[in-house]
Amino acid sequence: MGWPRKSAVARGVVALTTVTLAASGCGILGGGSPRNLDVISVSSPRFRDGTPLPHDYSCKGGQGNPPLRWSGTSGAKSVALVVDDNNPRTGSEVHWVVFNIDPDTTELAENDVPRGARQGMTTDGKIGYAPPCETDGSYRFTVYALNVKLNLQQGASLAKTLEDIADHTIARGRLTASTIE
């Protein structure tokens, strides 16, 4: 059955956020970035870049977020993770935002949030991992190294969280799942 369709308000927030981030040059929901950013290597023991997201991490599975690993965040004051889908048929959707991850952290366990990290709202206005449902989506797990620890509370708005991430990004890396198994 899947998740309910996004409300007009949620679509408006994503559209506003996309415009804000495109203007800021970070490309969180877009494909590229005009700024020269250092590169973070992102991987998962459960899937490779360009392969399908395992069913367990979708809305029909029960495992929560997939495990992730990264390297290349030296010099960062904090790390952020954004999981999004920029599906041309259904539009942009953010499935998870985690920020203020300790910069010494280099991996995220399955169905876990690192100690001390905070989560922002998703497109659906929820806090936490909102597993994707669209089997033809392209799900991007993007890790950002930030030059500050964000001054945001747990449950911060999607627009504000993504704007702050875009403003403070010094390095970025991405792992993309092409569809859902």
Coordinates of N, CA and C in Angstrom, one line a residue:
M1 N 0.8 -1.2 0.0 CA 0.0 0.0 0.0 C 0.9 1.2 0.0
G2 N 1.9 1.3 0.9 CA 2.8 2.4 0.9 C 2.4 3.6 1.8
W3 N 3.2 4.6 1.8 CA 2.9 5.8 2.6 C 1.9 6.7 1.9
P4 N 1.1 7.5 2.6 CA 0.2 8.4 2.0 C 0.9 9.4 1.1
R5 N 0.2 9.9 0.1 CA 0.8 11.0 -0.7 C 1.1 12.2 0.1
K6 N 2.1 12.9 -0.4 CA 2.5 14.1 0.3 C 1.4 15.2 0.2
S7 N 1.3 15.9 1.3 CA 0.3 17.0 1.3 C 0.8 18.1 0.5
A8 N -0.1 19.0 0.1 CA 0.4 20.2 -0.6 C 1.4 21.1 0.2
V9 N 1.2 21.1 1.5 CA 2.1 21.8 2.4 C 3.5 21.2 2.4
A10 N 3.5 19.9 2.5 CA 4.8 19.2 2.4 C 5.5 19.4 1.1
R11 N 4.8 19.3 0.0 CA 5.3 19.6 -1.3 C 5.9 21.0 -1.4
G12 N 5.1 21.9 -0.8 CA 5.6 23.3 -0.8 C 6.9 23.5 -0.1
V13 N 7.0 22.8 1.1 CA 8.2 22.9 1.9 C 9.4 22.4 1.1
V14 N 9.2 21.2 0.4 CA 10.3 20.7 -0.4 C 10.6 21.6 -1.5
A15 N 9.7 22.2 -2.2 CA 9.9 23.1 -3.3 C 10.7 24.3 -2.8
L16 N 10.3 24.9 -1.6 CA 11.0 26.0 -1.1 C 12.4 25.6 -0.7
T17 N 12.6 24.5 0.0 CA 13.9 24.0 0.4 C 14.8 23.8 -0.8
T18 N 14.2 23.2 -1.9 CA 15.0 22.9 -3.1 C 15.5 24.2 -3.7
V19 N 14.7 25.2 -3.7 CA 15.1 26.5 -4.2 C 16.2 27.1 -3.3
T20 N 16.0 27.1 -2.0 CA 16.9 27.6 -1.1 C 18.3 27.0 -1.2
L21 N 18.3 25.6 -1.3 CA 19.5 24.9 -1.4 C 20.2 25.0 -2.7
A22 N 19.5 25.1 -3.8 CA 20.1 25.4 -5.1 C 20.8 26.7 -5.1
A23 N 20.1 27.7 -4.5 CA 20.7 29.0 -4.4 C 22.0 29.1 -3.6
S24 N 22.0 28.2 -2.5 CA 23.1 28.2 -1.6 C 24.3 27.5 -2.2
G25 N 24.1 26.7 -3.3 CA 25.2 26.0 -3.9 C 25.5 24.6 -3.3
C26 N 24.8 24.1 -2.4 CA 25.2 22.9 -1.8 C 24.7 21.7 -2.5
G27 N 23.5 21.8 -3.2 CA 23.0 20.7 -3.9 C 22.5 19.6 -3.1
I28 N 21.9 19.8 -1.9 CA 21.5 18.7 -1.1 C 20.4 17.9 -1.8
L29 N 19.4 18.5 -2.4 CA 18.4 17.8 -3.1 C 18.7 17.8 -4.6
G30 N 19.6 18.5 -5.1 CA 20.0 18.6 -6.5 C 21.1 17.6 -6.8
G31 N 21.6 17.6 -8.0 CA 22.6 16.7 -8.4 C 24.0 17.2 -8.1
G32 N 24.3 18.4 -8.3 CA 25.7 18.9 -8.2 C 25.9 20.0 -7.3
S33 N 27.1 20.5 -7.2 CA 27.4 21.6 -6.4 C 28.5 22.5 -7.1
P34 N 28.2 23.8 -7.2 CA 29.2 24.6 -7.8 C 30.4 24.9 -7.0
R35 N 30.3 24.6 -5.6 CA 31.5 24.8 -4.8 C 32.4 23.6 -4.9
N36 N 33.7 23.9 -4.6 CA 34.6 22.8 -4.6 C 34.6 22.2 -3.2
L37 N 34.1 21.0 -3.0 CA 34.0 20.4 -1.7 C 34.9 19.2 -1.7
D38 N 35.5 18.9 -0.5 CA 36.2 17.7 -0.3 C 35.3 16.5 -0.5
V39 N 35.8 15.4 -0.8 CA 35.0 14.2 -1.0 C 35.0 13.2 0.2
I40 N 33.8 12.8 0.6 CA 33.7 11.7 1.6 C 33.3 10.4 0.9
S41 N 34.0 9.4 1.3 CA 33.7 8.0 0.8 C 32.6 7.4 1.6
V42 N 31.4 7.0 1.0 CA 30.3 6.5 1.7 C 30.0 5.1 1.2
S43 N 29.8 4.1 2.1 CA 29.5 2.7 1.7 C 28.5 2.1 2.7
S44 N 28.1 0.9 2.3 CA 27.2 0.1 3.2 C 27.6 -1.3 3.1
P45 N 27.6 -2.1 4.2 CA 27.8 -3.5 4.0 C 26.6 -4.2 3.4
R46 N 25.5 -3.6 3.3 CA 24.3 -4.2 2.8 C 23.9 -3.9 1.3
F47 N 24.5 -2.9 0.7 CA 24.3 -2.6 -0.8 C 25.4 -1.8 -1.3
R48 N 25.7 -1.9 -2.6 CA 26.7 -1.1 -3.2 C 26.1 0.1 -4.0
D49 N 26.9 1.1 -4.3 CA 26.4 2.3 -5.0 C 25.8 1.8 -6.4
G50 N 24.6 2.3 -6.6 CA 23.9 2.0 -7.9 C 23.1 0.7 -7.9
T51 N 23.1 0.0 -6.8 CA 22.4 -1.3 -6.7 C 21.1 -1.0 -5.9
P52 N 20.1 -1.9 -6.0 CA 18.9 -1.7 -5.3 C 19.0 -1.6 -3.7
L53 N 18.2 -0.8 -3.1 CA 18.1 -0.8 -1.6 C 17.5 -2.1 -1.2
P54 N 18.1 -2.8 -0.3 CA 17.4 -4.0 0.2 C 16.0 -3.8 0.8
H55 N 15.1 -4.7 0.5 CA 13.7 -4.6 0.9 C 13.6 -4.3 2.4
D56 N 14.5 -4.8 3.2 CA 14.4 -4.7 4.6 C 14.4 -3.2 5.1
Y57 N 14.9 -2.3 4.3 CA 15.0 -0.9 4.6 C 14.0 0.0 4.0
S58 N 13.0 -0.6 3.3 CA 11.9 0.1 2.7 C 10.7 0.1 3.7
C59 N 9.6 0.7 3.2 CA 8.4 0.8 4.1 C 7.8 -0.6 4.3
K60 N 8.2 -1.6 3.4 CA 7.6 -2.9 3.6 C 8.5 -3.8 4.4
G61 N 9.7 -3.3 4.8 CA 10.6 -4.1 5.6 C 10.4 -3.6 7.0
G62 N 11.3 -4.1 7.9 CA 11.1 -3.8 9.3 C 12.4 -3.4 10.0
Q63 N 13.5 -3.2 9.2 CA 14.8 -3.0 9.8 C 15.2 -1.6 10.1
G64 N 14.4 -0.6 9.7 CA 14.8 0.8 9.9 C 15.9 1.2 8.8
N65 N 16.8 2.1 9.2 CA 17.8 2.6 8.3 C 18.9 1.5 8.1
P66 N 19.5 1.5 6.9 CA 20.6 0.6 6.6 C 21.8 1.0 7.3
P67 N 22.8 0.1 7.5 CA 24.1 0.5 8.1 C 24.9 1.3 7.0
L68 N 25.6 2.3 7.5 CA 26.5 3.1 6.6 C 27.8 3.2 7.2
R69 N 28.8 3.4 6.3 CA 30.2 3.7 6.7 C 30.7 4.9 5.9
W70 N 31.6 5.7 6.5 CA 32.1 6.8 5.7 C 33.5 7.1 6.2
S71 N 34.3 7.8 5.3 CA 35.6 8.3 5.7 C 35.9 9.6 4.9
G72 N 36.8 10.4 5.4 CA 37.1 11.7 4.7 C 36.4 12.9 5.4
T73 N 36.2 12.8 6.7 CA 35.6 13.9 7.4 C 36.5 14.6 8.4
S74 N 37.8 14.4 8.2 CA 38.8 15.0 9.1 C 38.7 16.5 8.9
G75 N 38.8 17.2 10.1 CA 38.7 18.7 10.1 C 37.2 19.1 10.3
A76 N 36.3 18.2 10.3 CA 34.9 18.6 10.5 C 34.6 18.8 12.0
K77 N 33.7 19.7 12.3 CA 33.2 19.9 13.7 C 32.0 19.0 14.0
S78 N 31.3 18.6 12.9 CA 30.2 17.7 13.1 C 29.9 17.1 11.7
V79 N 29.0 16.1 11.7 CA 28.6 15.3 10.5 C 27.1 15.3 10.4
A80 N 26.6 15.4 9.2 CA 25.2 15.3 9.0 C 24.9 14.2 7.9
L81 N 23.7 13.6 8.0 CA 23.3 12.6 7.0 C 21.9 13.1 6.5
V82 N 21.7 13.1 5.2 CA 20.4 13.3 4.6 C 20.1 12.2 3.7
V83 N 18.9 11.6 3.8 CA 18.4 10.6 2.9 C 17.3 11.2 2.1
D84 N 17.4 11.2 0.8 CA 16.4 11.8 0.0 C 16.2 11.0 -1.3
D85 N 15.1 11.4 -2.0 CA 14.8 10.8 -3.3 C 14.3 11.9 -4.2
N86 N 14.9 12.1 -5.3 CA 14.5 13.1 -6.3 C 13.9 12.5 -7.5
N87 N 12.7 11.8 -7.2 CA 12.0 11.0 -8.3 C 11.3 12.0 -9.2
P88 N 11.5 12.0 -10.5 CA 10.8 12.9 -11.4 C 9.3 12.7 -11.4
R89 N 8.9 11.5 -11.1 CA 7.4 11.2 -11.1 C 6.7 11.6 -9.9
T90 N 7.3 11.4 -8.7 CA 6.7 11.8 -7.4 C 7.2 13.0 -6.8
G91 N 8.3 13.5 -7.3 CA 8.9 14.8 -6.7 C 10.0 14.4 -5.7
S92 N 10.6 15.5 -5.1 CA 11.6 15.4 -4.1 C 11.0 15.0 -2.8
E93 N 11.7 14.2 -2.1 CA 11.2 13.8 -0.7 C 12.4 13.5 0.2
V94 N 12.4 14.0 1.4 CA 13.5 13.8 2.3 C 13.0 12.7 3.3
H95 N 13.7 11.6 3.4 CA 13.3 10.5 4.3 C 14.0 10.5 5.6
W96 N 15.0 11.3 5.8 CA 15.7 11.3 7.1 C 16.8 12.4 7.1
V97 N 16.8 13.1 8.2 CA 17.9 14.1 8.4 C 18.4 13.8 9.8
V98 N 19.7 13.6 9.9 CA 20.4 13.4 11.2 C 21.6 14.4 11.2
F99 N 21.8 15.2 12.3 CA 22.8 16.2 12.3 C 23.5 16.1 13.7
N100 N 24.6 16.9 13.8 CA 25.4 16.9 15.0 C 26.0 15.5 15.4
I101 N 26.3 14.8 14.4 CA 27.0 13.5 14.6 C 28.4 13.8 14.9
D102 N 28.9 13.2 16.0 CA 30.3 13.4 16.4 C 31.2 13.2 15.2
P103 N 32.2 14.1 14.9 CA 33.0 14.0 13.7 C 34.0 12.8 13.8
D104 N 34.2 12.2 14.9 CA 35.0 11.0 15.0 C 34.2 9.7 14.7
T105 N 32.9 9.8 14.5 CA 32.0 8.7 14.1 C 32.2 8.4 12.6
T106 N 32.4 7.2 12.3 CA 32.6 6.8 10.9 C 31.7 5.7 10.4
E107 N 30.7 5.4 11.3 CA 29.7 4.4 10.8 C 28.4 4.6 11.6
L108 N 27.4 4.1 11.0 CA 26.0 4.2 11.5 C 25.5 2.8 11.5
A109 N 25.1 2.2 12.6 CA 24.5 0.9 12.6 C 23.1 0.8 12.1
E110 N 22.7 -0.4 11.7 CA 21.3 -0.6 11.3 C 20.3 -0.1 12.3
N111 N 19.3 0.6 11.9 CA 18.3 1.1 12.8 C 18.8 1.8 14.0
D112 N 19.7 2.8 13.8 CA 20.4 3.5 14.9 C 20.6 4.9 14.6
V113 N 20.7 5.7 15.7 CA 21.1 7.1 15.6 C 22.3 7.3 16.6
P114 N 23.4 7.8 16.1 CA 24.6 7.9 17.0 C 24.3 8.7 18.3
R115 N 24.9 8.4 19.4 CA 24.7 9.1 20.6 C 25.0 10.5 20.5
G116 N 24.2 11.4 21.0 CA 24.3 12.8 20.9 C 23.9 13.5 19.6
A117 N 23.6 12.7 18.6 CA 23.1 13.3 17.3 C 21.6 13.7 17.5
R118 N 21.2 14.5 16.6 CA 19.8 15.0 16.6 C 19.2 14.7 15.2
Q119 N 17.8 14.6 15.2 CA 17.1 14.3 14.0 C 16.2 15.5 13.7
G120 N 16.1 15.9 12.4 CA 15.2 16.9 12.0 C 14.0 16.3 11.4
M121 N 13.0 17.1 11.0 CA 11.8 16.6 10.3 C 12.1 16.1 8.9
T122 N 11.2 15.2 8.5 CA 11.3 14.7 7.1 C 10.2 15.5 6.3
T123 N 10.1 15.2 5.0 CA 9.1 15.8 4.2 C 7.7 15.6 4.7
D124 N 7.5 14.5 5.3 CA 6.2 14.2 5.9 C 5.9 14.8 7.3
G125 N 6.9 15.6 7.8 CA 6.8 16.3 9.0 C 7.0 15.4 10.2
K126 N 7.6 14.2 10.0 CA 7.9 13.3 11.1 C 9.4 13.4 11.4
I127 N 9.8 12.9 12.6 CA 11.1 12.9 13.0 C 11.6 11.4 13.0
G128 N 12.7 11.1 12.4 CA 13.3 9.8 12.3 C 13.2 9.3 10.9
Y129 N 13.7 8.1 10.7 CA 13.8 7.5 9.4 C 12.4 7.1 8.9
A130 N 12.1 7.7 7.7 CA 10.8 7.4 7.1 C 11.2 6.5 5.9
P131 N 11.0 5.2 6.0 CA 11.5 4.3 4.9 C 10.8 4.6 3.6
P132 N 11.6 4.6 2.5 CA 11.1 4.8 1.2 C 10.2 3.7 0.7
C133 N 9.2 4.0 -0.2 CA 8.3 3.0 -0.7 C 8.3 2.9 -2.2
E134 N 8.6 4.0 -2.9 CA 8.6 4.0 -4.4 C 9.7 3.0 -4.9
T135 N 9.2 1.9 -5.5 CA 10.2 1.0 -6.0 C 11.1 1.5 -7.1
D136 N 10.6 2.5 -7.8 CA 11.4 3.1 -8.9 C 12.1 4.4 -8.5
G137 N 12.3 4.6 -7.2 CA 13.0 5.8 -6.7 C 14.5 5.6 -6.9
S138 N 15.2 6.7 -6.6 CA 16.7 6.7 -6.6 C 17.0 7.3 -5.2
Y139 N 17.3 6.5 -4.3 CA 17.5 6.9 -2.9 C 19.0 7.2 -2.6
R140 N 19.2 8.5 -2.1 CA 20.5 9.0 -1.9 C 20.8 9.1 -0.4
F141 N 21.9 8.5 0.0 CA 22.3 8.5 1.4 C 23.6 9.4 1.4
T142 N 23.4 10.7 1.7 CA 24.5 11.7 1.6 C 25.0 12.1 3.0
V143 N 26.3 12.0 3.1 CA 27.0 12.4 4.3 C 27.7 13.7 4.1
Y144 N 27.5 14.6 5.0 CA 28.1 16.0 4.9 C 29.0 16.2 6.1
A145 N 30.2 16.7 5.9 CA 31.1 17.2 6.9 C 30.8 18.6 7.1
L146 N 30.6 19.1 8.3 CA 30.3 20.5 8.6 C 31.4 21.2 9.3
N147 N 31.5 22.5 9.1 CA 32.5 23.3 9.8 C 32.0 23.8 11.2
V148 N 30.8 23.4 11.6 CA 30.3 23.8 12.9 C 29.3 22.7 13.4
K149 N 29.0 22.7 14.7 CA 27.9 21.9 15.2 C 26.7 22.8 15.1
L150 N 25.6 22.3 14.5 CA 24.4 23.1 14.2 C 23.7 23.4 15.5
N151 N 23.3 24.7 15.6 CA 22.5 25.1 16.8 C 21.0 24.9 16.5
L152 N 20.6 23.7 16.4 CA 19.2 23.3 16.1 C 18.8 22.3 17.1
Q153 N 17.5 22.3 17.4 CA 17.0 21.3 18.4 C 16.5 20.0 17.6
Q154 N 16.3 19.0 18.4 CA 15.7 17.7 17.9 C 14.4 18.1 17.3
G155 N 14.0 17.7 16.1 CA 12.8 18.0 15.4 C 12.7 19.3 14.7
A156 N 13.9 19.9 14.5 CA 14.0 21.2 13.7 C 13.3 21.0 12.4
S157 N 12.8 22.1 11.9 CA 12.1 22.1 10.6 C 13.0 21.6 9.5
L158 N 12.4 21.0 8.5 CA 13.2 20.5 7.3 C 13.9 21.7 6.6
A159 N 13.2 22.7 6.3 CA 13.8 23.8 5.6 C 15.0 24.4 6.4
K160 N 14.9 24.7 7.6 CA 15.9 25.3 8.4 C 17.1 24.3 8.6
T161 N 16.8 23.0 8.8 CA 17.9 22.1 8.9 C 18.7 21.9 7.6
L162 N 18.1 21.8 6.5 CA 18.8 21.7 5.2 C 19.5 23.0 4.9
E163 N 18.9 24.1 5.2 CA 19.6 25.4 4.9 C 20.9 25.5 5.8
D164 N 20.8 25.1 7.0 CA 22.0 25.2 7.9 C 23.1 24.2 7.4
I165 N 22.7 23.0 7.0 CA 23.6 22.0 6.5 C 24.3 22.6 5.2
A166 N 23.5 23.1 4.3 CA 24.1 23.7 3.1 C 25.1 24.8 3.4
D167 N 24.8 25.6 4.4 CA 25.6 26.8 4.7 C 27.0 26.4 5.3
H168 N 27.0 25.2 5.9 CA 28.2 24.8 6.6 C 29.0 23.6 6.1
T169 N 28.6 23.1 4.9 CA 29.2 21.9 4.3 C 30.6 22.2 3.8
I170 N 31.6 21.4 4.2 CA 32.9 21.5 3.7 C 33.3 20.2 2.9
A171 N 32.6 19.1 3.1 CA 32.8 17.9 2.3 C 31.5 17.1 2.2
R172 N 31.4 16.4 1.1 CA 30.2 15.6 0.9 C 30.5 14.3 0.1
G173 N 29.7 13.3 0.5 CA 29.8 12.0 -0.2 C 28.5 11.4 -0.3
R174 N 28.3 10.5 -1.3 CA 26.9 10.0 -1.5 C 27.0 8.5 -1.9
L175 N 26.0 7.8 -1.4 CA 25.8 6.4 -1.8 C 24.3 6.3 -2.3
T176 N 24.1 5.8 -3.5 CA 22.8 5.9 -4.1 C 22.3 4.5 -4.4
A177 N 21.1 4.2 -3.9 CA 20.4 3.0 -4.3 C 19.4 3.3 -5.4
S178 N 19.6 2.5 -6.5 CA 18.8 2.8 -7.7 C 17.3 2.5 -7.7
T179 N 16.9 1.5 -6.9 CA 15.5 1.1 -6.7 C 15.4 0.5 -5.4
I180 N 14.3 -0.2 -5.1 CA 14.1 -1.0 -3.9 C 14.0 -2.5 -4.4
E181 N 14.7 -3.4 -3.8 CA 14.6 -4.8 -4.1 C 13.2 -5.3 -4.0

